[in-house]
Short mmCIF file of C-alpha atoms in Angstrom, two decimals:
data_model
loop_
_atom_site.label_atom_id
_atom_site.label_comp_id
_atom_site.label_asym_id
_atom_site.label_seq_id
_atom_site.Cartn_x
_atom_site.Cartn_y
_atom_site.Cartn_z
CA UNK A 577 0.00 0.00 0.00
CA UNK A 578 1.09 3.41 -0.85
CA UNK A 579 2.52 5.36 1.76
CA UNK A 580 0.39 8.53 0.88
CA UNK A 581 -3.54 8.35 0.03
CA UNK A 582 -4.25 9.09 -3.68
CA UNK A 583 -5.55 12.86 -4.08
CA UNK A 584 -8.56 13.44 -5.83
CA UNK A 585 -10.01 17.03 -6.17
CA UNK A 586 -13.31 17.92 -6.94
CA UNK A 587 -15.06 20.58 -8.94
CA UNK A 588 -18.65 21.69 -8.83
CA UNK A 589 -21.23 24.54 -8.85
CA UNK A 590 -21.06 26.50 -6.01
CA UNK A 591 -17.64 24.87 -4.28
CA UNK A 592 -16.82 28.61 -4.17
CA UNK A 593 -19.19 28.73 -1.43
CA UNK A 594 -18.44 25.48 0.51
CA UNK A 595 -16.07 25.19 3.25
CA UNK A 596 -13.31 23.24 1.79
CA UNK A 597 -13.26 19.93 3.25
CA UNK A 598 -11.52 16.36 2.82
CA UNK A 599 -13.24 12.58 3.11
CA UNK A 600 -11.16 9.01 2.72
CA UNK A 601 -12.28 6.47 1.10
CA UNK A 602 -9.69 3.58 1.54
CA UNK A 603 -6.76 4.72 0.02
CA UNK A 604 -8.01 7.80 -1.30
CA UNK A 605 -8.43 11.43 -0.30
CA UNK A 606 -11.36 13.58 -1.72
CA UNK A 607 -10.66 17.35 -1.36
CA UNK A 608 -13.41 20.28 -2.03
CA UNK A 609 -10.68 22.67 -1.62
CA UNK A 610 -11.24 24.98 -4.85
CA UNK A 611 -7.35 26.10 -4.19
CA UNK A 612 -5.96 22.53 -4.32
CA UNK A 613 -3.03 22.38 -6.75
CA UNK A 614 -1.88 18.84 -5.68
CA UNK A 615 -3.89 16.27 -6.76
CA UNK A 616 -3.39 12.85 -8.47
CA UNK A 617 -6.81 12.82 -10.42
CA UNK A 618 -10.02 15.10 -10.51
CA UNK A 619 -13.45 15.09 -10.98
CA UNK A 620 -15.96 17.49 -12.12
CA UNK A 621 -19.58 17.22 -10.72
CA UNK A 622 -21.72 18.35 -13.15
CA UNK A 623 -20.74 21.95 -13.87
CA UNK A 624 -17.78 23.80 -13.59
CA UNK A 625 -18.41 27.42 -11.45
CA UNK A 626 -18.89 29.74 -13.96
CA UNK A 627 -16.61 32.57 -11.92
CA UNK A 628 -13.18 32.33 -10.49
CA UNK A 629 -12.23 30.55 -7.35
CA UNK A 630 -9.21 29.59 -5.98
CA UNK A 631 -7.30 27.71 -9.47
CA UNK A 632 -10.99 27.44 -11.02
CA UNK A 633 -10.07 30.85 -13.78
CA UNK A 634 -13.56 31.72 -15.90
CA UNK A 635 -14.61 28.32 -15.91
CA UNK A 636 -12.12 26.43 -16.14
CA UNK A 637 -8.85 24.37 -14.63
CA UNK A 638 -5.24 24.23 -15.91
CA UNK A 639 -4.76 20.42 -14.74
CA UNK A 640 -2.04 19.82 -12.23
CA UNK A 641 -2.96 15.50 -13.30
CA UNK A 642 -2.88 13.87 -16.40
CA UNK A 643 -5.99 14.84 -18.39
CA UNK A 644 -6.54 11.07 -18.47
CA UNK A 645 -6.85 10.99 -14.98
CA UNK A 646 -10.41 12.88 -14.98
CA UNK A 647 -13.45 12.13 -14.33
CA UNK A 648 -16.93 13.97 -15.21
CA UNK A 649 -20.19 12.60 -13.25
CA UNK A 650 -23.34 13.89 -14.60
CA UNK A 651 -26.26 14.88 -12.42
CA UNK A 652 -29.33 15.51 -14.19
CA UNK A 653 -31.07 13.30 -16.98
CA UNK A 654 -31.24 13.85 -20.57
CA UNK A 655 -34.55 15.08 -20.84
CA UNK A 656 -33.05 17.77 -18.60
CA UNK A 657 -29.55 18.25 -20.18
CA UNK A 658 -27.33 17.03 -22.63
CA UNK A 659 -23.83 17.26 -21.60
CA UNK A 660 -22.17 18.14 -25.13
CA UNK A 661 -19.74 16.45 -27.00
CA UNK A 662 -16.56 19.04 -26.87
CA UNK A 663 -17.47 18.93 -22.91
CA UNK A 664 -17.68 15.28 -22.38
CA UNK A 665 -14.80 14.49 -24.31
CA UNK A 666 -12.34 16.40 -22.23
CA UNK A 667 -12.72 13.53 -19.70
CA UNK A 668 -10.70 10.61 -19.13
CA UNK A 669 -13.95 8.64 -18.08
CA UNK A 670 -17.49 9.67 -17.20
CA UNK A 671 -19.66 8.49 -14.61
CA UNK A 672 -23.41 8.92 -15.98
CA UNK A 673 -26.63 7.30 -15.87
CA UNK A 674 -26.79 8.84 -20.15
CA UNK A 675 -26.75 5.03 -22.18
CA UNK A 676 -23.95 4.79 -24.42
CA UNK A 677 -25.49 5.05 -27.63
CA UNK A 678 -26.34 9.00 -26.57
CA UNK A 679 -23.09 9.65 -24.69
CA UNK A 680 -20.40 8.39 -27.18
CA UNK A 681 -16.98 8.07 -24.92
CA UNK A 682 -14.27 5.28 -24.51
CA UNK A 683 -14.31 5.88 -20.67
CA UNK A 684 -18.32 5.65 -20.35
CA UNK A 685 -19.13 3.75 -17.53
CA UNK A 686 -22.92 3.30 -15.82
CA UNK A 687 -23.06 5.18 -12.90
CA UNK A 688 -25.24 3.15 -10.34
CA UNK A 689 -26.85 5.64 -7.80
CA UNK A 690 -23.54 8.23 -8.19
CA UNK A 691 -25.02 11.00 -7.31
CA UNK A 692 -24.90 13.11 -3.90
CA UNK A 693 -27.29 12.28 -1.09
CA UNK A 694 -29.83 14.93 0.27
CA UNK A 695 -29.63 12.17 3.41
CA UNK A 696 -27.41 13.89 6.24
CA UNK A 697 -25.69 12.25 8.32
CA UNK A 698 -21.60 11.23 8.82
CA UNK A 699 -20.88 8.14 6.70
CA UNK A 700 -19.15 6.70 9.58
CA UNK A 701 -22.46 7.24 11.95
CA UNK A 702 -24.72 5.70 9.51
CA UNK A 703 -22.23 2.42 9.08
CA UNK A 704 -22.10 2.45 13.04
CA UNK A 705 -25.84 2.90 13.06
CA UNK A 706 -27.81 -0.05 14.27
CA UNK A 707 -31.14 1.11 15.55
CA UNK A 708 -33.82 2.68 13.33
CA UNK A 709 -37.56 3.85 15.42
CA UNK A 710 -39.93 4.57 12.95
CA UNK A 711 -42.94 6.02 14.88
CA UNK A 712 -45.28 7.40 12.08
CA UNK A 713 -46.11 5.39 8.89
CA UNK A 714 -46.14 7.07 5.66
CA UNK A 715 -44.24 10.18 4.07
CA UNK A 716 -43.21 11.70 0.83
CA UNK A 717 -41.13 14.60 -0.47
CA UNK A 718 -42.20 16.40 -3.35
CA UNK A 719 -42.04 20.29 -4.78
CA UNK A 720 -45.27 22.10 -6.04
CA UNK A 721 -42.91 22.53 -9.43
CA UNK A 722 -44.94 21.03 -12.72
CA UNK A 723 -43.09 21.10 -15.39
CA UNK A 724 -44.59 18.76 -17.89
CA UNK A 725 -41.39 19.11 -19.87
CA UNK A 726 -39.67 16.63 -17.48
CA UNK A 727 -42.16 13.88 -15.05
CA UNK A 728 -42.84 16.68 -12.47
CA UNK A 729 -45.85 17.16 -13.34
CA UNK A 730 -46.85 13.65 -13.36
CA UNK A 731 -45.00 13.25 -10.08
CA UNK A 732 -47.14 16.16 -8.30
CA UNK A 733 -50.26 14.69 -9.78
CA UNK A 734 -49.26 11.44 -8.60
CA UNK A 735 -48.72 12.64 -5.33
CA UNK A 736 -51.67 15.33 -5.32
CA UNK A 737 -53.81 11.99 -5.61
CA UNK A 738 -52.32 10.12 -2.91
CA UNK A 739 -52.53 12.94 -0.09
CA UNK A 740 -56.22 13.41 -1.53
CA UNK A 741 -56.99 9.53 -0.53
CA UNK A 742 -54.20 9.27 1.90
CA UNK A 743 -54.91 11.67 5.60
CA UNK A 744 -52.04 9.69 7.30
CA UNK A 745 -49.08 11.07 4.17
CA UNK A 746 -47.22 13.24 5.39
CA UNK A 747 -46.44 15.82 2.64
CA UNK A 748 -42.95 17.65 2.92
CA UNK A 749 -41.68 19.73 0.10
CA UNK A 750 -41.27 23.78 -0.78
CA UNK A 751 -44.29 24.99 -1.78
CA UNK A 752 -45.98 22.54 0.47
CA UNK A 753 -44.56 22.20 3.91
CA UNK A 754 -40.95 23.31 3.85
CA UNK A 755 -37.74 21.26 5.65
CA UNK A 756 -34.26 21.98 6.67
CA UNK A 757 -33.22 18.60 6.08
CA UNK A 758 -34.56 15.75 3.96
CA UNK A 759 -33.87 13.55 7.30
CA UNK A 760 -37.08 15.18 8.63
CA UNK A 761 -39.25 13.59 6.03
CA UNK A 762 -37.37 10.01 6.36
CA UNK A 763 -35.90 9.61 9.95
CA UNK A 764 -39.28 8.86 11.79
CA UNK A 765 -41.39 7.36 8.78
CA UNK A 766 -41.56 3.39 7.89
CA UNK A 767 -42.26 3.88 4.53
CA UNK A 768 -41.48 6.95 1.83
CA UNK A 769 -42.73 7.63 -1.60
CA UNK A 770 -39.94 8.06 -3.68
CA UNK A 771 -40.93 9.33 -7.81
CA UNK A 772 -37.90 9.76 -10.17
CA UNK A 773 -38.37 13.14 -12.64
CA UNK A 774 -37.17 10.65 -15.69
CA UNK A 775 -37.63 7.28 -15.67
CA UNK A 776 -35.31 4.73 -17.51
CA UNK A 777 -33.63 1.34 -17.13
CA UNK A 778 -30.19 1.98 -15.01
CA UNK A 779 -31.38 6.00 -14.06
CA UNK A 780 -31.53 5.83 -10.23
CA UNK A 781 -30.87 8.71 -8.49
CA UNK A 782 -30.76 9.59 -4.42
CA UNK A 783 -34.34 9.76 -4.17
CA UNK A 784 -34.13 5.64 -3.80
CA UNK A 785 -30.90 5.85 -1.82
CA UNK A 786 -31.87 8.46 0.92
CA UNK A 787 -35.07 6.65 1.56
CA UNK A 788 -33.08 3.68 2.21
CA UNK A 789 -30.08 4.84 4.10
CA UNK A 790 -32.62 6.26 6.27
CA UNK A 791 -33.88 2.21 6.73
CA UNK A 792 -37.20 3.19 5.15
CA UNK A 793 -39.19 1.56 2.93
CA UNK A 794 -39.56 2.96 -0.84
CA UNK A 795 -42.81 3.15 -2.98
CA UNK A 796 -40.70 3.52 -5.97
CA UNK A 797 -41.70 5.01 -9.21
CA UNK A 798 -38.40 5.12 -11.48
CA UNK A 799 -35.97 2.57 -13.01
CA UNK A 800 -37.59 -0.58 -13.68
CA UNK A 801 -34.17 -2.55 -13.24
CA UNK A 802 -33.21 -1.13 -10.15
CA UNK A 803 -33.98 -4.88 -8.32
CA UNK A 804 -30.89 -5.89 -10.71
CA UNK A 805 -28.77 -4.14 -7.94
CA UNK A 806 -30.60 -3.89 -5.07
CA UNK A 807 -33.12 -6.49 -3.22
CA UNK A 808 -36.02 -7.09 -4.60
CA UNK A 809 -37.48 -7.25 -1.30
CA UNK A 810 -36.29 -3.28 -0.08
CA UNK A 811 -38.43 -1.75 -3.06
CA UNK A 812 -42.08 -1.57 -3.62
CA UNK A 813 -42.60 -0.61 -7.22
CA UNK A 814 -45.27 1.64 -8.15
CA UNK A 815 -47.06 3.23 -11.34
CA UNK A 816 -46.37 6.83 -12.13
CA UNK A 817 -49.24 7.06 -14.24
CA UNK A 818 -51.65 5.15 -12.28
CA UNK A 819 -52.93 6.87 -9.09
CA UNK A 820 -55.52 4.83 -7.92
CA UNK A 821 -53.33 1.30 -8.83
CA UNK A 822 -50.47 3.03 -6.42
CA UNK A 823 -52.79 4.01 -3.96
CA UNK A 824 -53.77 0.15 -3.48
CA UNK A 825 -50.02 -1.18 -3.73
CA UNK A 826 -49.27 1.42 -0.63
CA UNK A 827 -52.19 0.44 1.63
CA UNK A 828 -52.20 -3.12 1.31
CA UNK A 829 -48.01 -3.30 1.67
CA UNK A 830 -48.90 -1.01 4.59
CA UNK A 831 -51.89 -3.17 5.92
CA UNK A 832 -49.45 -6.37 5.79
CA UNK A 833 -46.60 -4.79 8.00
CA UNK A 834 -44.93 -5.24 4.74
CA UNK A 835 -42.01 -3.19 6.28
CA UNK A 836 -41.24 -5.48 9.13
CA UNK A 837 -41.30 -8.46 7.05
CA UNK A 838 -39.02 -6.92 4.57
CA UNK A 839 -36.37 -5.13 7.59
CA UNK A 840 -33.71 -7.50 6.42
CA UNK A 841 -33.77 -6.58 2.42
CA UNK A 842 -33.93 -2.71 3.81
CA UNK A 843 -30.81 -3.26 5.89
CA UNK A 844 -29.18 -5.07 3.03
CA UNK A 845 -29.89 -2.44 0.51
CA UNK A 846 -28.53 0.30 3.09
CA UNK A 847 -25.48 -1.66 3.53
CA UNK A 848 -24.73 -1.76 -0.73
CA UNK A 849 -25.86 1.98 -0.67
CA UNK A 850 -22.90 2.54 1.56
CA UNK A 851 -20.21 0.51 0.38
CA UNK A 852 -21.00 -0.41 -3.37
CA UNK A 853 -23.26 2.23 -4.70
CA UNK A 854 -22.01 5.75 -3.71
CA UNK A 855 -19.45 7.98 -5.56
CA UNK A 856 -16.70 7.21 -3.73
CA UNK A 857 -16.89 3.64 -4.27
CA UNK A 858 -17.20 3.83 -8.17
CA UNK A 859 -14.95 6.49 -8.58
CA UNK A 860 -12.44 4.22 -6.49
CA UNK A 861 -12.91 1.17 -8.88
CA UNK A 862 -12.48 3.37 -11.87
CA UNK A 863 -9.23 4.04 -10.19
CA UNK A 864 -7.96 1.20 -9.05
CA UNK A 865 -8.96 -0.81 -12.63
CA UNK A 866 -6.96 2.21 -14.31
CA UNK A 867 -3.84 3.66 -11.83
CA UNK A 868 -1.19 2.50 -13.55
CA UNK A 869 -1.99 3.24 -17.08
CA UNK A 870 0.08 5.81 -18.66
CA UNK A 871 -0.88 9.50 -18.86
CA UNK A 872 -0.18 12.71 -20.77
CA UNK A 873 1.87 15.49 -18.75
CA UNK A 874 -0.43 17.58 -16.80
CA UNK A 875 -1.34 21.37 -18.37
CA UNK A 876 -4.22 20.46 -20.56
CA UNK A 877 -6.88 23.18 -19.54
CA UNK A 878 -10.15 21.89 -18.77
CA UNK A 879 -13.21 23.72 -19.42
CA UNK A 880 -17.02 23.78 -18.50
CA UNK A 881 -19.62 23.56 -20.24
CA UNK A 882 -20.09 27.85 -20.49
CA UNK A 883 -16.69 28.40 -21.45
CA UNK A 884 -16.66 26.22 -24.00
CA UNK A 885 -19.96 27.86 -25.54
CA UNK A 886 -17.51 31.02 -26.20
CA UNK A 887 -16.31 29.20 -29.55
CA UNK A 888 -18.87 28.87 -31.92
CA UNK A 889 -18.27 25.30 -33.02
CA UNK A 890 -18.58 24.19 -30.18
CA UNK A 891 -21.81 26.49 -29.38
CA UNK A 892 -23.54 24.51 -32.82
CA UNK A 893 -22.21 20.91 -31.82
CA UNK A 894 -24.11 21.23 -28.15
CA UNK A 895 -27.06 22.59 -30.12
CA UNK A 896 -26.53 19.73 -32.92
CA UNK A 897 -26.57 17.26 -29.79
CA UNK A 898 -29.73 18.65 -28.43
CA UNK A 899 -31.51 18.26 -31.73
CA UNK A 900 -30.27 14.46 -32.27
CA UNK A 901 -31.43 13.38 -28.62
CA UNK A 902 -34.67 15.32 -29.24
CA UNK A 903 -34.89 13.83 -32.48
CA UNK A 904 -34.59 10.28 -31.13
CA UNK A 905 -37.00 10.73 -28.94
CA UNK A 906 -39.48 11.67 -31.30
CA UNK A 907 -38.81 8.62 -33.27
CA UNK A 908 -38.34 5.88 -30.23
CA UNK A 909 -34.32 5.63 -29.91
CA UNK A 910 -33.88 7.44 -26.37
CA UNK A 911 -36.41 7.61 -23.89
#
């Protein structure tokens, strides 16, 4: 084992704001120190600050690592945003839930649940953690936003429905009864509706995970392979676009004690959640699979996705990749 942990900076909106901080992950060090100019590999989260901060110059980072040593993870679905081709193929490898045939890189890789949890709570405490008292029943968070460009409108209806037929929900969400912390809308509940905004094979977000790291029990509306990963048993499916068919999955599992009898599959899930499927896990295979493969010098300047916008070529190839995703969809080759 290496003396000194492998350095691993990170880069996302709004790290200009954060207090710079550090986590391990076996033999590696994470750093959200916007000043860090020692680092081994780095990873952009989704969008590069569009100021300056600490190295981070107008958008973008002279790399102190090989440029083959970087890693972008996208955030938000397709139907949302397409990361364009001049950004994405900056990266050594990308973490993303986009399939293959729409994100065209050599380092693609399937991101299972890599995205950050709105669960709080110290990693550590929640590995330690072996007690879980649940005194109410049912909950769900979910935004009065509608947009019927993306599933939040179908996700509000959804949910309008239940808390119609439902007294015992408990409805948290801005717009509807605000939080601090998403732990106040899982900590005390049993059970949790959980409804993705796009729903695909292999797109699971946190919505799933912070349900179960808080050892509740998800009514799931999103990726119908997500039992390829996880227990069958910690998941309840239900249909987005069937109230009144979810509302009868919900109160029978919740009439059969359904979350008692499937404890074991919740504490399972949690425990793959925290060890397998996190960032820090996949970004420490991608690692370890590719540490010793040979890299260019460091000095390539990387660039987000509004720098890059100041050329015009690459301004028309993001809009050309726009049209060809909203082009498939039309015709049935992305969802």
């Amino acid at each position: 084992m290496k003396d000194t942990p492998t350095r691993i900076k990170i880069i996302r909106k709004g790290i200009e704001r954060e207090h710079p901080e550090t986590f391990a992950w076996d033999d590696l060090l994470f750093i959200t120190d916007a000043s860090c100019t020692e680092y081994d590999w780095l990873i952009v989260y989704d969008e590069f600050p569009k100021g300056s901060t600490g190295t981070i110059l107008q958008g973008s980072e002279r790399l102190a690592c090989p440029r083959e040593r970087t890693i972008l993870i996208t955030v938000e679905p397709p139907n949302i945003k397409i990361y364009s081709t001049p950004y994405v193929r900056q990266f050594g490898y990308v973490l993303t839930t986009h399939p293959a045939r729409l994100m065209k890189h050599p380092g693609h890789r399937i991101g299972k649940g890599c995205l950050r949890w709105f669960y709080e709570k110290d990693w550590a405490a929640m590995d330690a953690q072996t007690d879980f008292p649940k005194p109410e029943t049912v909950s769900v968070v979910c935004s009065s936003k509608q947009q019927k460009r993306t599933r939040h409108f179908d996700r509000y209806s959804l949910v309008r429905y239940l808390a119609d037929h439902m007294p015992e929900l408990q409805w948290f969400g801005h717009g509807v009864k605000p939080i601090r912390s998403k732990n106040e809308a899982l900590d005390d509940f049993k059970y949790h509706i959980a409804i993705e905004n796009y729903i695909a094979d292999g797109h699971w977000t946190e919505k799933p995970a912070d349900v179960l790291l808080s050892a509740a029990l998800p009514f799931y509306a999103g990726d119908p392979k997500i039992t390829e990963v996880l227990p069958p048993g910690s998941i309840i499916p239900i249909p987005l676009d069937n109230p009144p068919e979810a509302l009868r999955i919900i109160r029978e599992a919740i009439a059969a004690g359904e979350y008692e009898k499937r404890l074991p599959a919740i504490l399972e899930a949690r425990r793959l959640i925290l060890h397998k499927y996190n960032m820090w896990a996949q970004v420490a295979e991608i690692i370890a699979r590719h540490k010793d493969a040979p890299g260019s010098a460091p000095g390539f300047t990387l660039k987000g996705r509004h720098r890059l916008r100041r050329n015009p070529l690459n301004a028309i190839r993001e809009g050309w990749d726009i049209l060809r995703y909203k082009a498939g969809k039309l015709f049935g080759a992305f969802q």
